DNA sequence: GTAAGCTATGAATCTCACA
DNA sequence: GTGTGAGATTCATAGCTTA
């Protein structure tokens, strides 16, 4: 397979923010070594599905039976994993890191090979789906999570970890290794011309938001060797990171290009992450940003409409040179000892002012069903 | 190493409900094949990699010579894993299944070897710790979970899965692959003579409760090749399962024996399984049983004291031949279309009637510190 | 116009006894 | 071994239709 897109610009430098079409192993081998800060990879899971599956109402489940997920067996899948992980390691900078997402079908083989190649595991992170598909036949547990492995290139790598930014996203409490986020549905889910899903396994932007905020910096180069419809590129562009996408399927590339063209990066102020210590409990305000309920850079208005502040990507606010939580910034602007930011701040939708507390109520309503 | 305990009784049958001292690989090889229904294994991952573990003849060593030390460590661990999993598979009945618990240090290697040997993965299950140790250095995410793999002996195995019992434990909703349970602390944590913890990684009984209720039946033989201080045996005994424990360390065996001697099995009826507070998180009634707040077999009293029902191990009730959730049984007894079982049922403590809702409030208060 | 009800769908290794 | 028929089996959410 040939690469239709140039991997270098006219000056010989790595060409950024574009999609390279072709086999990711070949293309990564053609890229300059030690040129990438972070890799996010969503490789084929090697699902081994038997017959059709129907819901109790007799509707048929749309299975992931695409040709790119077919392997002849574990040996073939292991060889594939070995090759792409080795090629990926070569293009990583010495202090670079990688994320790989998978399910029980493939993640153990990926993790073993990561360790074999000298990657250094930092965490395994559980994406707990708030709305997974149930087990229709009642023969197993609801498969309600996927596993991500976060590993640095080597044991000694000084990897990027924005501890305070993640703590801020979690409203002042240390971020844990289990992340509760909804699957990608609704308006975020890309559709093809026929109205069907453009890609069978599109990941939610909230997941990539947290990954990139936590383990990369603005200006970094983020590589996704299984680009699909470009969630990694989309979030990277929003957050001021550079991306390189590699994808084989023409249809996915076209969908990704259309998607990326619509993305507008947040401005630098919104992307800057908190470095100060803070503390608060309960529903993290940052979840509103992660879930796309509020956009980084979006303006909030005080209860009397006298002050404004802007939302930042890590869930902190900035207004009149004051940075901090929704509560801290509100208190500072009012000259008050304290302030309930949830009732103090409002956002504008369709010309009307709405309290951000409405968004918190919305999340709480979702959580009611699945508190665990 | 010699086995100090007999693996057969005088009649030549498998000796049950005792601890066999020695190396689990040797002992499992001496047990009759196809004699065990379920295995629960908590293998070590911090093996001292001395010369006593035979190195496998693995030809991939050259490919990773720049990480020789790591790989030789992994190779030794892989050989150990290969041997004990093979010995375990031999003693499993054709329809038997295995649980293995681990962390990112070892679970990927265990999972890969399980697949290589022909075990068939059913679920990977996340134990989400509600009170994990924080990461003090702030260089990684709080490691707040452990991973369990549930696999049948073979692809075609007709494994045990008590779907309704688990659904009942989860208050009528299908049990998911992520389980929120506290770590083992307080009175449940075994102490040695010096008052220190008797075992470094004692698992909570609530975890084993859910495993055994969900994937074994009363009378089954449950084998734990890394018995430690005997959590598997203790819960098996409570729930009317037979256990075989294998453990090398004399101190752990002694602690486990003392522990097991104190356990009283629940009776058969209790073990049998079934086939505005709105904004507050939902607490499954089954958690009260799992956490030991209510005992299987304990009697509950209706609000007017006209009816009684007994608690069963899966969190269901039985009263007047009616079996089901606290709400269902209450509704049936009252002849009402619905009933709030939380306010309907009371239990007796020191002669006084107490609403079970008080227990729910207690759990909710604990959860408030860790809302996520 | 609003509320209630109905339909669609998501990375899924998803039945079993008997002839 | 394979084929067949009876029987068991779903949660959260988005979006559309009906009352």
XYZ file of C-alpha atoms (C1' of nucleotides) in Angstrom:
782
model
C 0.000 0.000 0.000
C 1.303 3.406 -0.863
C 1.191 6.516 1.207
C -0.753 9.145 -0.625
C 0.107 11.911 1.737
C 3.559 13.333 2.332
C 5.017 12.694 5.769
C 7.428 15.628 5.515
C 6.830 19.215 4.599
C 8.937 20.928 1.885
C 11.573 21.837 4.467
C 11.933 18.196 5.498
C 10.190 18.556 8.812
C 7.461 16.246 10.072
C 4.183 17.288 8.495
C 1.632 17.931 11.234
C -2.136 18.055 11.564
C -2.980 15.828 8.646
C -4.067 12.288 7.953
C -1.638 9.843 6.341
C -3.358 7.122 4.391
C -1.978 3.600 4.515
C -0.781 0.823 6.772
C 0.204 2.272 10.129
C 3.228 0.002 10.546
C 4.736 1.010 7.215
C 3.991 4.673 7.722
C 5.324 4.813 11.264
C 8.542 3.217 10.013
C 8.855 6.055 7.507
C 8.445 8.767 10.127
C 11.497 10.317 11.806
C 12.370 8.568 15.030
C 11.908 10.271 18.394
C 9.535 12.830 16.911
C 6.278 12.224 18.783
C 5.310 13.209 22.322
C 2.243 11.040 22.820
C 0.498 8.173 21.050
C -3.156 7.279 21.450
C -4.009 3.955 19.835
C -7.354 2.200 19.447
C -6.291 -0.958 17.596
C -8.630 -3.682 16.339
C -9.945 -5.740 19.270
C -9.998 -9.091 17.483
C -13.564 -9.810 18.550
C -14.521 -13.382 17.862
C -18.248 -13.263 17.293
C -20.274 -16.304 16.387
C -23.810 -16.012 15.064
C -26.194 -13.101 15.141
C -27.333 -11.611 18.394
C -30.834 -10.327 18.998
C -32.259 -8.220 21.737
C -35.200 -9.567 23.721
C -37.465 -7.516 21.487
C -36.028 -9.483 18.570
C -34.216 -6.552 17.021
C -30.797 -7.445 15.684
C -27.584 -6.103 17.175
C -25.333 -4.429 14.626
C -22.128 -6.390 15.175
C -18.554 -5.227 14.598
C -17.789 -7.637 11.766
C -15.591 -5.366 9.653
C -12.731 -6.913 7.697
C -10.138 -4.925 9.651
C -11.042 -6.787 12.823
C -10.462 -10.242 11.360
C -7.370 -12.197 12.382
C -6.642 -15.871 11.853
C -5.777 -16.417 15.509
C -3.789 -15.236 18.482
C -0.485 -15.763 16.664
C -1.485 -13.429 13.859
C -2.849 -10.880 16.282
C 0.317 -11.038 18.397
C 2.550 -10.518 15.366
C 0.479 -7.526 14.339
C 0.643 -6.117 17.869
C 4.386 -6.663 18.080
C 5.026 -4.836 14.836
C 2.895 -1.782 15.394
C 4.039 -1.330 18.995
C 7.692 -1.559 17.918
C 7.149 0.965 15.144
C 5.333 3.211 17.585
C 8.115 3.009 20.128
C 10.636 4.072 17.531
C 8.835 7.316 16.710
C 8.275 8.197 20.366
C 10.581 10.717 21.989
C 12.588 9.264 24.905
C 10.224 10.913 27.356
C 7.145 10.060 25.321
C 4.235 7.905 26.349
C 1.486 5.793 24.830
C -2.169 5.042 25.514
C -3.777 1.885 24.156
C -7.458 1.072 24.605
C -8.962 -2.387 24.374
C -11.285 -5.016 25.813
C -10.682 -8.420 27.329
C -10.415 -9.847 23.840
C -7.131 -8.111 23.114
C -5.915 -5.932 25.976
C -4.000 -8.678 27.776
C -1.996 -9.446 24.670
C -1.317 -5.756 24.139
C -0.218 -5.292 27.740
C 2.098 -8.279 27.632
C 3.761 -7.035 24.455
C 4.110 -3.507 25.857
C 6.012 -4.925 28.799
C 8.100 -7.198 26.597
C 9.227 -4.292 24.455
C 10.394 -2.195 27.386
C 7.506 0.207 27.684
C 6.968 1.089 31.349
C 3.444 0.829 32.661
C 2.188 3.852 34.538
C -1.475 2.971 35.084
C -4.192 0.849 33.674
C -7.236 3.063 33.441
C -10.798 1.805 33.384
C -13.343 3.602 31.251
C -16.578 2.796 33.075
C -19.396 3.324 30.618
C -22.406 5.022 32.161
C -24.661 3.611 29.431
C -23.261 0.322 28.130
C -25.138 -2.185 26.061
C -26.598 -4.841 28.362
C -26.013 -8.575 28.116
C -29.180 -9.634 26.364
C -29.037 -13.326 27.056
C -28.249 -13.074 30.742
C -25.274 -15.372 30.398
C -22.541 -13.013 31.516
C -22.054 -9.731 33.308
C -22.855 -6.546 31.454
C -19.653 -5.638 29.661
C -19.653 -2.153 31.091
C -16.063 -0.989 30.726
C -13.021 -0.865 28.519
C -9.409 -0.863 29.635
C -6.755 1.664 28.690
C -3.057 1.183 29.349
C -0.896 4.249 29.902
C 2.822 3.528 29.557
C 5.973 5.564 29.059
C 8.490 4.656 26.387
C 11.006 3.428 28.973
C 11.340 2.955 32.672
C 13.336 6.159 33.080
C 11.161 8.358 30.875
C 10.187 11.687 32.349
C 6.665 11.451 31.048
C 4.164 14.299 31.051
C 1.589 14.174 33.826
C -0.465 17.236 34.613
C -1.419 16.232 38.109
C -3.021 19.511 39.102
C -4.989 19.760 35.870
C -6.543 16.344 36.420
C -7.148 17.123 40.053
C -8.865 20.283 38.915
C -10.983 18.309 36.430
C -12.002 16.179 39.381
C -12.816 19.252 41.469
C -9.867 19.128 43.779
C -9.665 15.403 44.419
C -6.874 13.265 43.009
C -7.935 11.648 39.731
C -8.487 7.923 40.058
C -7.759 5.098 37.656
C -11.456 4.578 36.868
C -13.216 7.136 34.710
C -16.984 7.237 34.344
C -17.957 8.613 30.952
C -20.862 7.980 28.555
C -20.358 6.239 25.244
C -20.423 8.241 22.037
C -24.026 8.776 20.941
C -26.360 11.502 19.783
C -25.055 14.486 17.904
C -21.418 13.656 18.577
C -21.713 10.362 16.703
C -20.700 10.836 13.078
C -23.161 9.578 10.469
C -22.580 8.602 6.845
C -24.652 9.760 3.892
C -27.214 7.042 4.575
C -27.615 8.168 8.157
C -25.838 5.134 9.623
C -22.907 5.403 11.976
C -19.803 6.370 10.044
C -17.537 4.183 12.200
C -18.568 1.234 14.373
C -16.391 2.118 17.341
C -16.144 5.898 17.551
C -14.771 6.955 20.940
C -16.221 9.855 22.960
C -14.379 13.140 22.875
C -14.612 13.354 26.662
C -12.267 10.378 26.914
C -9.643 11.983 24.701
C -10.116 15.295 26.462
C -9.060 13.764 29.745
C -6.174 11.857 28.185
C -4.751 14.893 26.410
C -5.276 17.338 29.280
C -3.631 14.913 31.678
C -0.691 13.577 29.709
C 0.241 16.107 27.024
C 1.009 19.802 26.750
C -0.094 22.445 24.228
C 2.100 22.245 21.140
C 2.874 18.556 21.646
C 2.740 16.123 18.741
C 0.078 13.447 19.282
C 0.057 10.420 16.963
C -2.953 8.148 16.415
C -2.038 5.139 14.243
C -5.670 3.928 14.077
C -7.235 7.285 13.368
C -10.676 6.143 12.260
C -12.982 9.133 12.078
C -10.528 11.310 13.969
C -11.619 11.748 17.576
C -7.986 12.087 18.649
C -7.335 14.725 16.001
C -10.493 16.622 16.801
C -9.750 16.908 20.519
C -6.072 17.615 19.844
C -7.037 20.496 17.576
C -9.463 21.887 20.173
C -6.811 21.731 22.848
C -3.914 23.206 20.881
C -2.017 19.976 20.369
C -0.639 18.910 16.980
C -1.784 15.583 15.635
C -0.708 12.994 13.088
C -3.383 10.536 12.035
C -2.830 7.275 10.190
C -5.761 5.448 8.633
C -6.273 2.934 5.857
C -9.946 3.305 5.019
C -10.822 6.048 2.585
C -14.338 6.450 3.961
C -13.102 7.036 7.505
C -10.530 9.561 6.264
C -13.142 11.561 4.402
C -15.414 11.632 7.447
C -12.500 12.679 9.643
C -11.484 15.482 7.289
C -14.973 16.932 7.263
C -15.076 16.679 11.022
C -11.700 18.323 11.547
C -12.563 21.207 9.249
C -15.373 22.173 11.596
C -13.244 22.181 14.750
C -12.176 25.554 16.130
C -9.320 25.527 18.619
C -9.919 27.067 22.027
C -7.760 30.077 22.687
C -4.555 29.832 24.651
C -5.978 31.214 27.858
C -8.634 28.559 27.969
C -6.145 25.793 27.452
C -3.677 26.910 30.110
C -3.998 24.499 33.001
C -4.019 25.195 36.667
C -0.823 24.886 38.625
C -2.114 25.990 42.005
C -3.508 23.913 44.809
C -7.217 23.912 45.365
C -9.927 21.814 46.901
C -13.641 21.150 46.574
C -15.979 18.106 46.709
C -18.983 16.579 44.950
C -19.871 16.818 41.226
C -16.711 18.098 39.628
C -17.360 21.217 37.578
C -14.773 19.837 35.178
C -17.182 17.125 34.172
C -19.361 19.755 32.518
C -16.401 20.631 30.328
C -15.384 17.056 29.648
C -18.887 16.174 28.649
C -19.144 19.119 26.328
C -21.914 20.826 28.283
C -19.692 23.874 28.501
C -16.894 24.676 26.081
C -13.424 25.762 27.129
C -13.264 29.485 26.471
C -16.997 29.900 26.962
C -18.061 32.942 28.948
C -19.944 32.641 32.218
C -21.945 35.480 33.764
C -22.338 36.293 37.429
C -25.732 36.207 39.065
C -26.206 39.965 38.741
C -24.542 40.000 35.317
C -21.825 42.323 36.642
C -18.879 40.019 36.064
C -17.831 37.505 33.498
C -15.298 34.702 33.509
C -14.101 32.149 31.019
C -14.125 28.394 31.306
C -10.817 26.607 30.970
C -10.237 23.127 29.699
C -9.350 21.731 33.105
C -12.538 22.928 34.719
C -11.134 26.054 36.317
C -12.281 29.627 35.596
C -10.401 32.789 34.812
C -11.867 36.266 35.210
C -10.223 39.616 35.962
C -6.853 37.869 36.405
C -8.313 35.600 39.051
C -7.903 31.886 38.444
C -9.452 29.023 40.338
C -12.619 27.068 40.909
C -16.063 28.397 40.153
C -16.375 29.128 43.885
C -13.029 30.851 44.271
C -13.402 33.122 41.280
C -16.911 34.081 42.299
C -15.782 34.916 45.813
C -12.848 36.934 44.593
C -14.923 39.013 42.189
C -17.517 39.741 44.866
C -14.913 40.432 47.514
C -16.708 37.850 49.604
C -15.180 35.259 51.903
C -16.961 32.475 50.061
C -19.302 31.869 47.180
C -21.380 28.993 45.871
C -20.190 28.931 42.310
C -22.922 26.552 41.236
C -25.659 29.098 41.843
C -23.501 32.150 41.146
C -22.496 31.417 37.551
C -24.730 31.320 34.487
C -24.188 30.561 30.852
C -25.988 31.784 27.773
C -28.009 29.462 25.560
C -30.233 30.766 22.793
C -30.194 34.221 24.277
C -31.226 33.113 27.745
C -29.192 32.899 30.943
C -29.130 29.488 32.572
C -27.573 28.559 35.891
C -24.766 26.047 35.638
C -26.490 24.255 38.491
C -28.984 23.017 35.918
C -26.156 21.116 34.276
C -25.137 19.633 37.596
C -28.708 18.488 38.149
C -28.620 16.899 34.722
C -25.525 14.867 35.621
C -26.998 13.922 38.948
C -30.134 12.710 37.239
C -27.981 10.463 35.086
C -26.039 9.222 38.084
C -29.173 8.320 39.977
C -29.667 5.297 37.845
C -26.140 3.986 38.252
C -24.583 5.236 41.487
C -21.967 2.532 41.628
C 8.632 -29.378 49.436
C 6.441 -32.038 50.940
C 2.731 -32.010 51.386
C 1.967 -32.344 55.045
C -1.731 -32.831 54.560
C -3.408 -35.730 52.834
C -5.176 -34.878 49.586
C -7.414 -37.961 49.795
C -9.589 -39.227 52.563
C -9.308 -42.878 53.736
C -11.802 -43.909 51.058
C -9.658 -42.373 48.338
C -11.932 -39.445 47.647
C -10.786 -35.856 47.413
C -10.403 -34.461 50.911
C -12.442 -31.305 51.267
C -12.535 -28.241 53.502
C -8.932 -28.284 54.560
C -5.685 -26.516 53.795
C -2.941 -28.358 51.948
C 0.516 -27.055 52.727
C 3.075 -26.815 49.992
C 3.750 -25.609 46.451
C 0.467 -25.203 44.643
C 1.789 -26.528 41.335
C 3.007 -29.774 42.886
C -0.120 -30.235 44.942
C -2.531 -29.511 42.119
C -0.688 -32.081 40.007
C -1.353 -34.619 42.748
C -5.073 -33.937 42.892
C -7.523 -35.996 40.815
C -8.262 -34.403 37.480
C -11.675 -32.909 36.704
C -12.580 -32.722 40.373
C -13.074 -29.010 41.008
C -15.996 -26.754 40.058
C -14.458 -23.349 40.556
C -11.013 -21.883 41.174
C -10.349 -18.517 42.745
C -6.703 -17.466 42.507
C -4.880 -14.426 43.832
C -1.366 -15.184 42.597
C 1.685 -13.245 43.707
C 3.180 -10.762 41.289
C 6.200 -9.690 43.290
C 8.067 -12.975 43.019
C 11.648 -12.941 44.113
C 13.233 -13.806 40.810
C 16.063 -15.979 42.001
C 17.376 -19.065 40.225
C 14.789 -21.342 41.712
C 12.303 -20.603 38.967
C 13.313 -22.451 35.845
C 13.786 -20.205 32.838
C 11.797 -21.231 29.745
C 13.568 -21.844 26.435
C 12.206 -18.701 24.869
C 13.776 -17.660 21.593
C 12.605 -14.066 21.708
C 15.258 -13.099 24.239
C 17.534 -11.693 21.531
C 14.909 -9.256 20.349
C 14.785 -7.494 23.651
C 18.371 -7.729 24.807
C 18.385 -4.075 25.774
C 15.861 -4.927 28.457
C 17.328 -8.202 29.519
C 16.664 -7.803 33.155
C 13.026 -6.978 32.735
C 12.467 -9.703 30.226
C 14.171 -12.396 32.249
C 11.970 -11.320 35.090
C 8.902 -11.583 32.909
C 10.063 -14.914 31.473
C 10.372 -16.414 34.924
C 6.999 -15.049 35.892
C 5.471 -16.357 32.671
C 6.866 -19.823 33.320
C 5.398 -19.792 36.796
C 2.064 -18.616 35.426
C 2.092 -21.232 32.686
C 2.709 -24.035 35.157
C 0.126 -23.176 37.754
C -2.563 -22.367 35.199
C -1.947 -25.694 33.439
C -2.120 -27.586 36.717
C -5.290 -25.703 37.594
C -6.910 -26.487 34.274
C -6.229 -30.166 34.764
C -8.116 -30.339 38.049
C -11.065 -28.329 36.729
C -14.182 -30.172 35.651
C -15.029 -29.718 31.955
C -17.699 -27.173 32.870
C -15.548 -25.547 35.527
C -14.350 -21.957 35.625
C -11.592 -19.856 37.124
C -11.228 -16.403 38.607
C -7.821 -14.708 38.759
C -7.261 -11.327 40.382
C -4.304 -9.077 39.726
C -3.033 -5.596 38.964
C -1.360 -4.114 35.916
C 1.928 -5.599 37.072
C 0.841 -9.134 36.326
C -2.730 -9.369 35.013
C -1.843 -8.926 31.348
C 0.555 -11.838 31.481
C -2.013 -13.960 33.280
C -4.699 -13.090 30.746
C -2.483 -13.889 27.790
C -1.553 -17.267 29.242
C -5.178 -18.076 30.040
C -6.057 -17.535 26.404
C -3.023 -19.472 25.193
C -4.033 -22.498 27.245
C -7.555 -22.633 25.890
C -9.451 -21.082 28.773
C -12.375 -19.080 27.407
C -12.804 -15.566 28.741
C -16.237 -14.709 30.016
C -15.664 -11.275 31.509
C -12.936 -9.126 32.898
C -14.297 -7.619 36.088
C -13.092 -4.434 37.715
C -13.031 -4.268 41.483
C -13.406 -0.548 42.028
C -12.096 0.219 45.518
C -14.244 2.726 47.302
C -11.410 3.639 49.656
C -8.069 3.142 47.883
C -4.728 4.387 49.072
C -4.003 7.727 47.383
C -0.944 8.239 45.230
C 1.225 10.350 47.502
C 3.773 11.482 44.971
C 1.295 12.837 42.463
C 3.104 11.264 39.530
C 0.363 8.923 38.461
C -3.357 8.374 38.831
C -4.642 6.961 42.088
C -4.532 3.213 41.559
C -8.106 2.659 42.596
C -8.989 -0.736 41.147
C -7.876 -4.290 40.583
C -8.740 -6.504 37.647
C -10.291 -9.965 37.829
C -10.579 -12.356 34.911
C -13.440 -14.840 34.823
C -12.904 -17.652 32.339
C -14.345 -21.086 31.728
C -12.125 -24.106 31.217
C -12.960 -24.304 27.511
C -14.949 -22.469 24.904
C -17.826 -24.906 25.098
C -17.988 -25.160 28.890
C -21.436 -24.808 30.405
C -20.189 -22.638 33.212
C -22.224 -21.737 36.279
C -23.711 -18.256 36.196
C -26.428 -17.344 38.652
C -27.782 -14.457 36.687
C -30.840 -13.839 38.808
C -28.884 -14.013 42.039
C -26.490 -11.334 40.864
C -29.325 -9.264 39.522
C -30.923 -9.568 42.911
C -27.699 -8.452 44.592
C -27.835 -5.409 42.351
C -31.419 -4.546 43.244
C -33.058 -5.864 40.153
C -30.669 -4.511 37.549
C -28.274 -6.694 35.589
C -24.895 -6.921 37.333
C -22.178 -5.003 35.544
C -18.515 -5.788 35.045
C -17.449 -3.059 37.477
C -17.957 -3.818 41.142
C -17.714 -1.107 43.793
C -16.605 -2.595 47.095
C -14.497 -1.322 49.979
C -11.072 -2.762 50.695
C -10.575 -5.101 53.631
C -10.145 -3.064 56.817
C -11.370 -2.870 60.372
C -12.507 -5.944 62.192
C -12.476 -8.086 59.096
C -8.735 -7.572 58.654
C -6.816 -10.366 60.360
C -4.053 -9.318 62.732
C -1.046 -11.303 63.929
C 0.146 -11.599 67.508
C 1.988 -8.301 67.225
C -1.156 -6.555 66.061
C 0.112 -6.095 62.506
C -1.868 -7.256 59.507
C -1.511 -10.999 59.149
C -1.411 -10.908 55.337
C -0.427 -8.004 53.078
C -3.184 -8.467 50.493
C -6.178 -9.885 52.336
C -9.210 -9.612 50.066
C -12.604 -8.440 51.360
C -15.174 -11.116 51.996
C -17.724 -9.078 50.043
C -15.702 -9.704 46.889
C -15.703 -13.468 47.383
C -19.346 -13.374 48.373
C -20.261 -11.947 45.005
C -17.961 -14.322 43.124
C -19.283 -17.424 44.856
C -22.929 -16.420 44.775
C -22.648 -15.588 41.106
C -20.551 -18.414 39.703
C -20.879 -21.422 42.021
C -23.605 -23.474 43.627
C -23.997 -24.835 47.158
C -22.036 -28.063 47.486
C -19.558 -27.112 44.770
C -15.829 -27.632 45.279
C -13.953 -24.336 45.231
C -10.150 -24.436 45.018
C -7.876 -21.566 46.008
C -4.241 -22.338 45.145
C -2.950 -19.163 46.869
C -5.033 -19.479 49.985
C -3.266 -16.929 52.182
C -5.334 -16.292 55.274
C -8.335 -18.029 53.780
C -10.883 -15.487 52.603
C -12.021 -17.897 49.894
C -12.431 -20.699 52.415
C -14.214 -18.507 54.920
C -16.828 -17.299 52.451
C -17.160 -20.760 50.902
C -17.896 -22.184 54.333
C -20.471 -19.488 55.084
C -22.207 -20.112 51.770
C -22.267 -23.883 51.873
C -19.541 -24.481 49.297
C -16.684 -26.913 49.874
C -13.193 -25.518 49.625
C -9.660 -26.741 49.086
C -6.930 -24.324 50.093
C -3.295 -24.557 49.116
C -0.734 -22.402 50.889
C 3.002 -22.567 51.492
C 3.435 -20.258 54.470
C 2.899 -21.783 57.875
C 1.924 -18.478 59.454
C -0.849 -17.866 56.939
C -2.153 -21.386 57.383
C -2.363 -20.979 61.132
C -4.185 -17.679 60.796
C -6.564 -19.186 58.251
C -7.309 -22.186 60.467
C -8.189 -19.979 63.406
C -10.369 -17.898 61.145
C -12.173 -20.865 59.604
C -12.877 -22.419 62.991
C -14.946 -19.370 63.897
C -17.062 -19.437 60.734
C -20.605 -20.770 61.043
C -22.326 -21.732 57.786
C -25.630 -20.119 56.945
C -28.468 -22.567 56.675
C -29.688 -23.910 53.374
C -32.664 -21.624 53.101
C -30.455 -18.590 53.445
C -28.008 -19.840 50.859
C -30.626 -20.626 48.250
C -30.741 -18.011 45.560
C -33.424 -16.816 43.174
C -33.239 -17.945 40.214
C -37.598 12.104 48.412
C -34.501 10.431 48.423
C -34.629 10.456 44.646
C -31.483 12.474 44.296
C -29.517 10.125 46.487
C -27.548 7.192 45.133
C -29.228 3.833 44.940
C -27.961 1.267 47.419
C -28.647 -2.377 46.582
C -30.162 -4.171 49.563
C -27.705 -6.980 48.842
C -24.870 -4.728 50.025
C -26.229 -4.897 53.565
C -25.774 -8.659 53.401
C -22.403 -8.498 51.689
C -21.118 -6.044 54.257
C -22.374 -8.136 57.123
C -24.911 -5.584 58.351
C -27.610 -8.227 58.016
C -26.989 -11.954 58.216
C -28.422 -14.440 55.736
C -31.259 -16.174 57.571
C -32.008 -13.140 59.715
C -35.674 -12.299 60.183
C -37.200 -9.013 59.028
C -40.495 -7.605 60.283
C -43.054 -5.623 58.347
C -43.930 -2.095 59.369
C -47.092 -3.161 61.189
C -45.344 -6.260 62.511
C -47.897 -8.454 60.774
C -45.519 -10.277 58.475
C -42.002 -11.623 58.646
C -39.507 -12.675 56.003
C -36.006 -14.058 56.025
C -32.926 -12.584 54.392
C -31.128 -14.774 51.897
C -27.504 -14.616 50.888
C -28.161 -13.006 47.531
C -30.055 -10.111 49.044
C -33.503 -11.499 48.310
C -36.194 -12.219 50.894
C -38.419 -15.203 51.487
C -41.670 -14.976 53.411
C -44.972 -16.878 53.189
C -43.626 -18.765 50.192
C -42.987 -15.474 48.435
C -39.440 -14.896 47.246
C -37.973 -11.734 45.737
C -36.580 -8.321 46.478
C -37.437 -6.394 49.613
C -39.939 -4.425 47.549
C -41.498 -7.383 45.768
C -42.057 -9.445 48.892
C -43.464 -6.451 50.710
C -45.855 -5.734 47.875
C -46.980 -9.341 47.642
C -47.628 -9.657 51.360
C -49.591 -6.435 51.440
C -51.455 -7.272 48.264
C -50.295 -3.938 46.943
C -49.038 -3.118 43.468
C -45.824 -1.723 44.920
C -44.048 -1.164 48.186
C -40.983 0.693 49.376
C -39.139 -2.140 51.039
C -36.651 0.211 52.632
C -39.271 1.754 54.890
C -41.453 -1.359 55.081
C -38.948 -3.793 56.578
C -37.377 -3.678 60.034
C -34.867 -5.810 61.814
C -34.389 -6.479 65.526
C -31.340 -5.276 67.394
C -31.133 -5.465 71.176
C -34.876 -5.925 71.409
C -35.735 -2.896 69.335
C -37.084 -2.669 65.815
C -34.931 -0.673 63.451
C -35.770 0.250 59.870
C -33.383 -1.200 57.330
C -33.330 2.290 55.856
C -31.000 3.248 58.695
C -28.454 0.841 57.289
C -28.813 2.387 53.873
C -28.222 5.821 55.339
C -25.105 4.501 56.985
C -23.698 3.310 53.654
C -24.656 6.570 52.004
C -22.828 8.531 54.664
C -19.704 6.503 53.932
C -20.106 7.119 50.224
C -20.310 10.860 50.614
C -16.581 11.109 51.114
C -15.992 9.458 47.742
C -18.903 10.428 45.498
C -17.320 9.173 42.264
C -47.342 23.932 23.526
C -46.164 20.355 26.680
C -46.010 15.807 28.438
C -46.061 11.180 27.858
C -45.135 7.302 25.135
C -42.798 4.756 21.537
C -38.715 3.408 18.795
C -33.972 2.795 17.904
C -29.377 1.305 19.292
C -24.557 0.725 21.422
C -16.693 -2.957 20.394
C -20.893 -8.842 22.206
C -16.344 -13.677 22.022
C -24.725 -13.938 24.633
C -29.045 -21.191 24.949
C -29.684 -25.860 25.382
C -31.777 -30.313 25.341
C -32.800 -33.754 22.276
C -33.017 -36.284 18.025
C -20.580 -34.704 15.111
C -24.958 -31.447 13.395
C -29.749 -29.720 13.001
C -33.954 -28.171 15.224
C -37.281 -26.223 18.086
C -38.729 -24.559 22.556
C -37.684 -21.211 25.691
C -35.403 -17.337 27.931
C -33.719 -12.654 27.599
C -32.348 -5.709 28.144
C -30.292 -0.749 30.181
C -29.548 3.967 29.255
C -30.386 7.506 26.269
C -31.570 10.110 22.060
C -35.079 11.349 19.065
C -39.538 11.120 17.243
C -44.777 10.572 17.606
C -48.963 10.866 19.900
C -52.194 12.637 23.230
